[in-house]
PDB file of C-alpha atoms in Angstrom:
ATOM      1  CA  MET P   1       7.127  -7.606   5.688  1.00 81.00           C
ATOM      2  CA  GLU P   2       6.739 -10.367   3.464  1.00 92.00           C
ATOM      3  CA  TRP P   3       7.808 -10.114  -0.202  1.00 95.00           C
ATOM      4  CA  CYS P   4       7.468 -12.573  -3.081  1.00 97.00           C
ATOM      5  CA  ILE P   5      10.467 -13.983  -5.046  1.00 97.00           C
ATOM      6  CA  ASN P   6      10.983 -16.022  -8.124  1.00 97.00           C
ATOM      7  CA  HIS P   7      14.425 -17.092  -8.289  1.00 96.00           C
ATOM      8  CA  ASP P   8      14.165 -18.691 -11.856  1.00 96.00           C
ATOM      9  CA  LYS P   9      12.802 -15.411 -13.383  1.00 97.00           C
ATOM     10  CA  LYS P  10      14.908 -13.271 -10.935  1.00 97.00           C
ATOM     11  CA  ILE P  11      11.846 -11.047 -10.036  1.00 97.00           C
ATOM     12  CA  VAL P  12      10.900  -9.626  -6.659  1.00 97.00           C
ATOM     13  CA  PHE P  13       7.537  -8.314  -5.622  1.00 97.00           C
ATOM     14  CA  ILE P  14       7.980  -5.538  -3.024  1.00 96.00           C
ATOM     15  CA  THR P  15       4.927  -5.453  -0.685  1.00 96.00           C
ATOM     16  CA  ILE P  16       3.522  -2.032   0.258  1.00 96.00           C
ATOM     17  CA  ASP P  17       0.841  -2.263   2.921  1.00 95.00           C
ATOM     18  CA  ARG P  18      -2.723  -1.560   1.637  1.00 95.00           C
ATOM     19  CA  ASN P  19      -1.679  -2.066  -2.135  1.00 96.00           C
ATOM     20  CA  ALA P  20      -2.956  -5.605  -2.924  1.00 93.00           C
ATOM     21  CA  GLY P  21      -0.209  -7.397  -1.152  1.00 93.00           C
ATOM     22  CA  THR P  22      -2.222  -9.975   0.566  1.00 91.00           C
ATOM     23  CA  THR P  23      -3.982 -10.835  -2.714  1.00 89.00           C
ATOM     24  CA  LEU P  24      -0.578 -11.049  -4.704  1.00 93.00           C
ATOM     25  CA  ARG P  25       0.998 -13.059  -1.903  1.00 94.00           C
ATOM     26  CA  LYS P  26      -1.941 -15.512  -2.476  1.00 92.00           C
ATOM     27  CA  PHE P  27      -1.646 -15.818  -6.210  1.00 92.00           C
ATOM     28  CA  LEU P  28       2.070 -15.233  -7.031  1.00 95.00           C
ATOM     29  CA  PRO P  29       3.000 -18.805  -5.520  1.00 95.00           C
ATOM     30  CA  LYS P  30       0.820 -20.217  -8.488  1.00 92.00           C
ATOM     31  CA  CYS P  31       3.341 -18.677 -10.740  1.00 93.00           C
ATOM     32  CA  GLY P  32       6.498 -19.941  -9.142  1.00 96.00           C
ATOM     33  CA  PHE P  33       6.978 -17.153  -6.535  1.00 97.00           C
ATOM     34  CA  LYS P  34       7.603 -17.944  -2.878  1.00 97.00           C
ATOM     35  CA  VAL P  35       6.529 -15.786  -0.169  1.00 97.00           C
ATOM     36  CA  ILE P  36       9.491 -14.682   2.085  1.00 96.00           C
ATOM     37  CA  GLU P  37      10.588 -12.197   4.663  1.00 94.00           C
ATOM     38  CA  LYS P  38      12.051  -9.121   3.026  1.00 90.00           C
ATOM     39  CA  PRO P  39      15.355 -10.465   1.634  1.00 87.00           C
ATOM     40  CA  SER P  40      18.788  -8.936   2.070  1.00 88.00           C
ATOM     41  CA  ILE P  41      19.092  -6.592  -0.834  1.00 86.00           C
ATOM     42  CA  ASP P  42      22.669  -7.856  -1.658  1.00 88.00           C
ATOM     43  CA  LYS P  43      21.286 -11.258  -2.297  1.00 90.00           C
ATOM     44  CA  VAL P  44      18.867 -10.125  -4.949  1.00 93.00           C
ATOM     45  CA  MET P  45      20.802  -7.067  -6.649  1.00 89.00           C
ATOM     46  CA  ASN P  46      20.627  -8.752 -10.245  1.00 93.00           C
ATOM     47  CA  TYR P  47      16.929  -9.360  -9.822  1.00 96.00           C
ATOM     48  CA  SER P  48      14.069  -7.030 -11.172  1.00 96.00           C
ATOM     49  CA  PHE P  49      11.759  -5.426  -8.828  1.00 96.00           C
ATOM     50  CA  PHE P  50       8.068  -4.484  -8.975  1.00 97.00           C
ATOM     51  CA  ALA P  51       5.610  -2.828  -6.660  1.00 97.00           C
ATOM     52  CA  ILE P  52       1.987  -1.659  -6.772  1.00 97.00           C
ATOM     53  CA  ILE P  53       1.433   2.012  -6.199  1.00 97.00           C
ATOM     54  CA  ARG P  54      -2.059   2.981  -5.039  1.00 97.00           C
ATOM     55  CA  ASP P  55      -3.755   6.395  -5.290  1.00 98.00           C
ATOM     56  CA  PRO P  56      -2.401   8.108  -2.066  1.00 98.00           C
ATOM     57  CA  VAL P  57      -5.934   9.260  -0.863  1.00 98.00           C
ATOM     58  CA  ASP P  58      -7.559   5.926  -1.278  1.00 97.00           C
ATOM     59  CA  ARG P  59      -4.743   4.289   0.329  1.00 98.00           C
ATOM     60  CA  TRP P  60      -4.708   6.762   3.245  1.00 98.00           C
ATOM     61  CA  ILE P  61      -8.441   6.147   3.830  1.00 97.00           C
ATOM     62  CA  SER P  62      -8.160   2.515   3.624  1.00 95.00           C
ATOM     63  CA  GLY P  63      -5.135   2.693   5.953  1.00 96.00           C
ATOM     64  CA  VAL P  64      -6.950   4.583   8.529  1.00 96.00           C
ATOM     65  CA  ASN P  65      -9.796   2.148   8.294  1.00 94.00           C
ATOM     66  CA  GLU P  66      -7.338  -0.812   8.957  1.00 92.00           C
ATOM     67  CA  TYR P  67      -5.667   1.194  11.766  1.00 94.00           C
ATOM     68  CA  ILE P  68      -8.987   1.692  13.683  1.00 93.00           C
ATOM     69  CA  CYS P  69      -9.906  -2.098  13.266  1.00 88.00           C
ATOM     70  CA  TYR P  70      -6.415  -3.363  14.554  1.00 87.00           C
ATOM     71  CA  THR P  71      -5.185  -0.900  17.056  1.00 83.00           C
ATOM     72  CA  GLY P  72      -6.264  -3.097  20.036  1.00 76.00           C
ATOM     73  CA  GLU P  73      -8.239  -0.104  21.407  1.00 78.00           C
ATOM     74  CA  GLU P  74     -11.940   0.422  21.622  1.00 88.00           C
ATOM     75  CA  VAL P  75     -13.170   1.706  18.429  1.00 90.00           C
ATOM     76  CA  SER P  76     -14.345   4.928  20.000  1.00 91.00           C
ATOM     77  CA  GLU P  77     -10.951   5.441  21.401  1.00 93.00           C
ATOM     78  CA  SER P  78      -9.153   4.704  18.186  1.00 93.00           C
ATOM     79  CA  LYS P  79     -11.450   7.150  16.306  1.00 95.00           C
ATOM     80  CA  GLN P  80     -10.856   9.931  18.917  1.00 96.00           C
ATOM     81  CA  LEU P  81      -7.004   9.265  18.585  1.00 95.00           C
ATOM     82  CA  VAL P  82      -7.336   9.609  14.801  1.00 97.00           C
ATOM     83  CA  LYS P  83      -9.178  12.830  15.307  1.00 98.00           C
ATOM     84  CA  ASP P  84      -6.558  14.264  17.728  1.00 98.00           C
ATOM     85  CA  GLU P  85      -3.659  13.333  15.470  1.00 98.00           C
ATOM     86  CA  LEU P  86      -5.202  14.815  12.426  1.00 98.00           C
ATOM     87  CA  SER P  87      -6.068  18.114  14.360  1.00 98.00           C
ATOM     88  CA  ASN P  88      -2.283  18.262  14.915  1.00 98.00           C
ATOM     89  CA  ASN P  89      -1.412  17.554  11.176  1.00 98.00           C
ATOM     90  CA  ASN P  90      -0.129  14.019  11.968  1.00 98.00           C
ATOM     91  CA  PHE P  91      -1.145  11.697   9.099  1.00 98.00           C
ATOM     92  CA  ASP P  92       1.014   8.715   9.692  1.00 98.00           C
ATOM     93  CA  PHE P  93      -0.555   6.357  12.117  1.00 96.00           C
ATOM     94  CA  ASP P  94       1.281   3.078  11.180  1.00 95.00           C
ATOM     95  CA  GLN P  95       2.550   1.176   8.230  1.00 95.00           C
ATOM     96  CA  HIS P  96      -0.819   1.182   6.521  1.00 95.00           C
ATOM     97  CA  THR P  97      -0.693   5.166   6.304  1.00 98.00           C
ATOM     98  CA  ARG P  98       3.078   5.690   6.083  1.00 98.00           C
ATOM     99  CA  PRO P  99       4.151   7.141   2.667  1.00 98.00           C
ATOM    100  CA  GLN P 100       4.467   4.433   0.114  1.00 98.00           C
ATOM    101  CA  TYR P 101       7.909   5.497  -1.234  1.00 97.00           C
ATOM    102  CA  LYS P 102       9.484   4.636   2.256  1.00 96.00           C
ATOM    103  CA  SER P 103       9.006   1.014   1.229  1.00 94.00           C
ATOM    104  CA  LEU P 104      11.089   1.635  -1.901  1.00 93.00           C
ATOM    105  CA  THR P 105      13.988   3.464  -0.560  1.00 84.00           C
ATOM    106  CA  MET P 106      16.546   0.558  -0.397  1.00 83.00           C
ATOM    107  CA  ILE P 107      15.952  -0.062  -4.212  1.00 87.00           C
ATOM    108  CA  GLU P 108      17.331   1.872  -7.032  1.00 86.00           C
ATOM    109  CA  GLU P 109      15.330   0.652  -9.961  1.00 91.00           C
ATOM    110  CA  TYR P 110      11.905  -0.910  -9.872  1.00 94.00           C
ATOM    111  CA  ASN P 111       8.777  -1.218 -11.831  1.00 96.00           C
ATOM    112  CA  LEU P 112       5.798   0.690 -10.428  1.00 97.00           C
ATOM    113  CA  ILE P 113       2.403  -0.691 -11.253  1.00 97.00           C
ATOM    114  CA  ARG P 114      -0.800   1.371 -10.697  1.00 97.00           C
ATOM    115  CA  LEU P 115      -3.493  -0.249  -8.668  1.00 95.00           C
ATOM    116  CA  ASP P 116      -6.316  -0.014 -11.077  1.00 92.00           C
ATOM    117  CA  ASP P 117      -8.853  -2.194 -12.898  1.00 88.00           C
ATOM    118  CA  ASN P 118      -6.181  -3.527 -15.208  1.00 90.00           C
ATOM    119  CA  LEU P 119      -3.855  -4.669 -12.553  1.00 91.00           C
ATOM    120  CA  SER P 120      -3.989  -8.454 -13.490  1.00 90.00           C
ATOM    121  CA  GLY P 121      -2.851  -7.642 -17.086  1.00 92.00           C
ATOM    122  CA  LYS P 122      -0.108  -5.459 -15.902  1.00 94.00           C
ATOM    123  CA  ILE P 123       1.201  -7.896 -13.439  1.00 94.00           C
ATOM    124  CA  ASN P 124       0.990 -10.773 -16.114  1.00 93.00           C
ATOM    125  CA  ASN P 125       3.219  -8.567 -18.394  1.00 94.00           C
ATOM    126  CA  VAL P 126       5.828  -8.188 -15.786  1.00 95.00           C
ATOM    127  CA  ILE P 127       6.039 -11.729 -14.647  1.00 95.00           C
ATOM    128  CA  ASN P 128       5.348 -13.191 -17.980  1.00 94.00           C
ATOM    129  CA  GLU P 129       2.433 -15.337 -16.891  1.00 91.00           C
ATOM    130  CA  ASN P 130      -1.370 -15.482 -17.687  1.00 87.00           C
ATOM    131  CA  ILE P 131      -3.162 -15.457 -14.314  1.00 79.00           C
ATOM    132  CA  ASN P 132      -6.473 -13.902 -13.420  1.00 77.00           C
ATOM    133  CA  PHE P 133      -5.918 -12.211  -9.986  1.00 72.00           C
ATOM    134  CA  GLY P 134      -9.698 -11.666  -9.688  1.00 68.00           C
ATOM    135  CA  VAL P 135     -11.274  -8.885  -7.531  1.00 60.00           C
ATOM    136  CA  LEU P 136      -8.519  -7.235  -5.682  1.00 55.00           C
ATOM    137  CA  ASN P 137     -10.753  -5.301  -3.136  1.00 48.00           C
ATOM    138  CA  SER P 138     -10.279  -7.564  -0.121  1.00 44.00           C
ATOM    139  CA  VAL P 139     -11.290  -5.135   2.312  1.00 42.00           C
ATOM    140  CA  HIS P 140     -14.949  -6.084   2.146  1.00 42.00           C
ATOM    141  CA  ASP P 141     -13.988  -9.785   2.526  1.00 45.00           C
ATOM    142  CA  ARG P 142     -12.018  -9.127   5.743  1.00 48.00           C
ATOM    143  CA  GLY P 143     -14.786  -6.992   7.275  1.00 51.00           C
ATOM    144  CA  LEU P 144     -12.778  -3.748   7.433  1.00 55.00           C
ATOM    145  CA  ASP P 145     -15.207  -1.590   5.562  1.00 61.00           C
ATOM    146  CA  ASN P 146     -17.273  -0.643   8.631  1.00 75.00           C
ATOM    147  CA  HIS P 147     -15.445   2.606   9.388  1.00 91.00           C
ATOM    148  CA  HIS P 148     -15.057   3.660   5.820  1.00 92.00           C
ATOM    149  CA  ILE P 149     -17.641   6.490   6.115  1.00 94.00           C
ATOM    150  CA  PHE P 150     -15.854   7.877   9.190  1.00 96.00           C
ATOM    151  CA  CYS P 151     -12.385   7.612   7.442  1.00 97.00           C
ATOM    152  CA  VAL P 152     -13.797   9.647   4.386  1.00 97.00           C
ATOM    153  CA  GLU P 153     -15.130  12.225   6.572  1.00 97.00           C
ATOM    154  CA  MET P 154     -11.760  12.516   8.328  1.00 98.00           C
ATOM    155  CA  PHE P 155     -10.073  13.106   5.014  1.00 98.00           C
ATOM    156  CA  ASN P 156     -12.627  15.526   4.065  1.00 98.00           C
ATOM    157  CA  VAL P 157     -12.358  17.545   7.423  1.00 98.00           C
ATOM    158  CA  TYR P 158      -8.649  17.372   8.103  1.00 98.00           C
ATOM    159  CA  CYS P 159      -6.920  16.373   4.785  1.00 98.00           C
ATOM    160  CA  LYS P 160      -8.749  17.445   1.696  1.00 98.00           C
ATOM    161  CA  ASN P 161      -7.778  21.126   1.870  1.00 98.00           C
ATOM    162  CA  ASN P 162      -4.781  20.800   3.816  1.00 98.00           C
ATOM    163  CA  GLU P 163      -1.473  21.594   2.207  1.00 98.00           C
ATOM    164  CA  LYS P 164       0.429  19.783   4.787  1.00 98.00           C
ATOM    165  CA  PHE P 165      -1.185  16.477   3.800  1.00 98.00           C
ATOM    166  CA  TYR P 166      -0.336  16.840   0.168  1.00 98.00           C
ATOM    167  CA  LYS P 167       3.192  17.942   0.952  1.00 98.00           C
ATOM    168  CA  PHE P 168       3.570  14.998   3.324  1.00 98.00           C
ATOM    169  CA  TYR P 169       2.455  12.566   0.511  1.00 98.00           C
ATOM    170  CA  GLN P 170       3.863  14.495  -2.340  1.00 98.00           C
ATOM    171  CA  LYS P 171       6.384  11.896  -3.416  1.00 98.00           C
ATOM    172  CA  ASP P 172       3.576   9.230  -3.484  1.00 98.00           C
ATOM    173  CA  PHE P 173       1.473  11.366  -5.667  1.00 98.00           C
ATOM    174  CA  GLU P 174       4.376  11.604  -7.939  1.00 98.00           C
ATOM    175  CA  LEU P 175       5.082   7.908  -7.969  1.00 97.00           C
ATOM    176  CA  TYR P 176       1.345   7.285  -8.621  1.00 98.00           C
ATOM    177  CA  GLU P 177       1.441   9.711 -11.699  1.00 97.00           C
ATOM    178  CA  ILE P 178       4.452   7.854 -13.342  1.00 97.00           C
ATOM    179  CA  ALA P 179       3.228   4.335 -12.512  1.00 97.00           C
ATOM    180  CA  THR P 180       2.073   2.463 -15.341  1.00 94.00           C
TER     181      THR P 180
END
């Protein structure tokens, strides 16, 4: 997993899949950040950390879409696998649908930024810069939106009224509520 680090400012951006990480890894180097493989935590203990938290339902739908596009299986097989797993209350297909909090477990203190229309401003406040990150919905740019309707349908059928789904992502819902 690639993170971004600015040694001068002692700031680390923690990437969580499906949470604007690709866009930030593109723009943060313009602000003195380097894109690196996840660093050894003991080497950055005196740094401040920030991560983007996304609405868990929106992220799950986006993550399932990504999963279908990149499983390496035929689309019809991937969609059938999704249905089969969901019918057994299995919601975690890969890193794109894994609960967000699991990317934060090795860090005690971090600034959580809610993915919303003011993301650029909030990131600028954290990194003390003034850069416009533009539109952060890169899903359309990468052609991944073609299964969105199916993913929403799967959420509505298997997750929307399923207590187990909300329990599985409970910590993510809590983090999203406290994020700025």
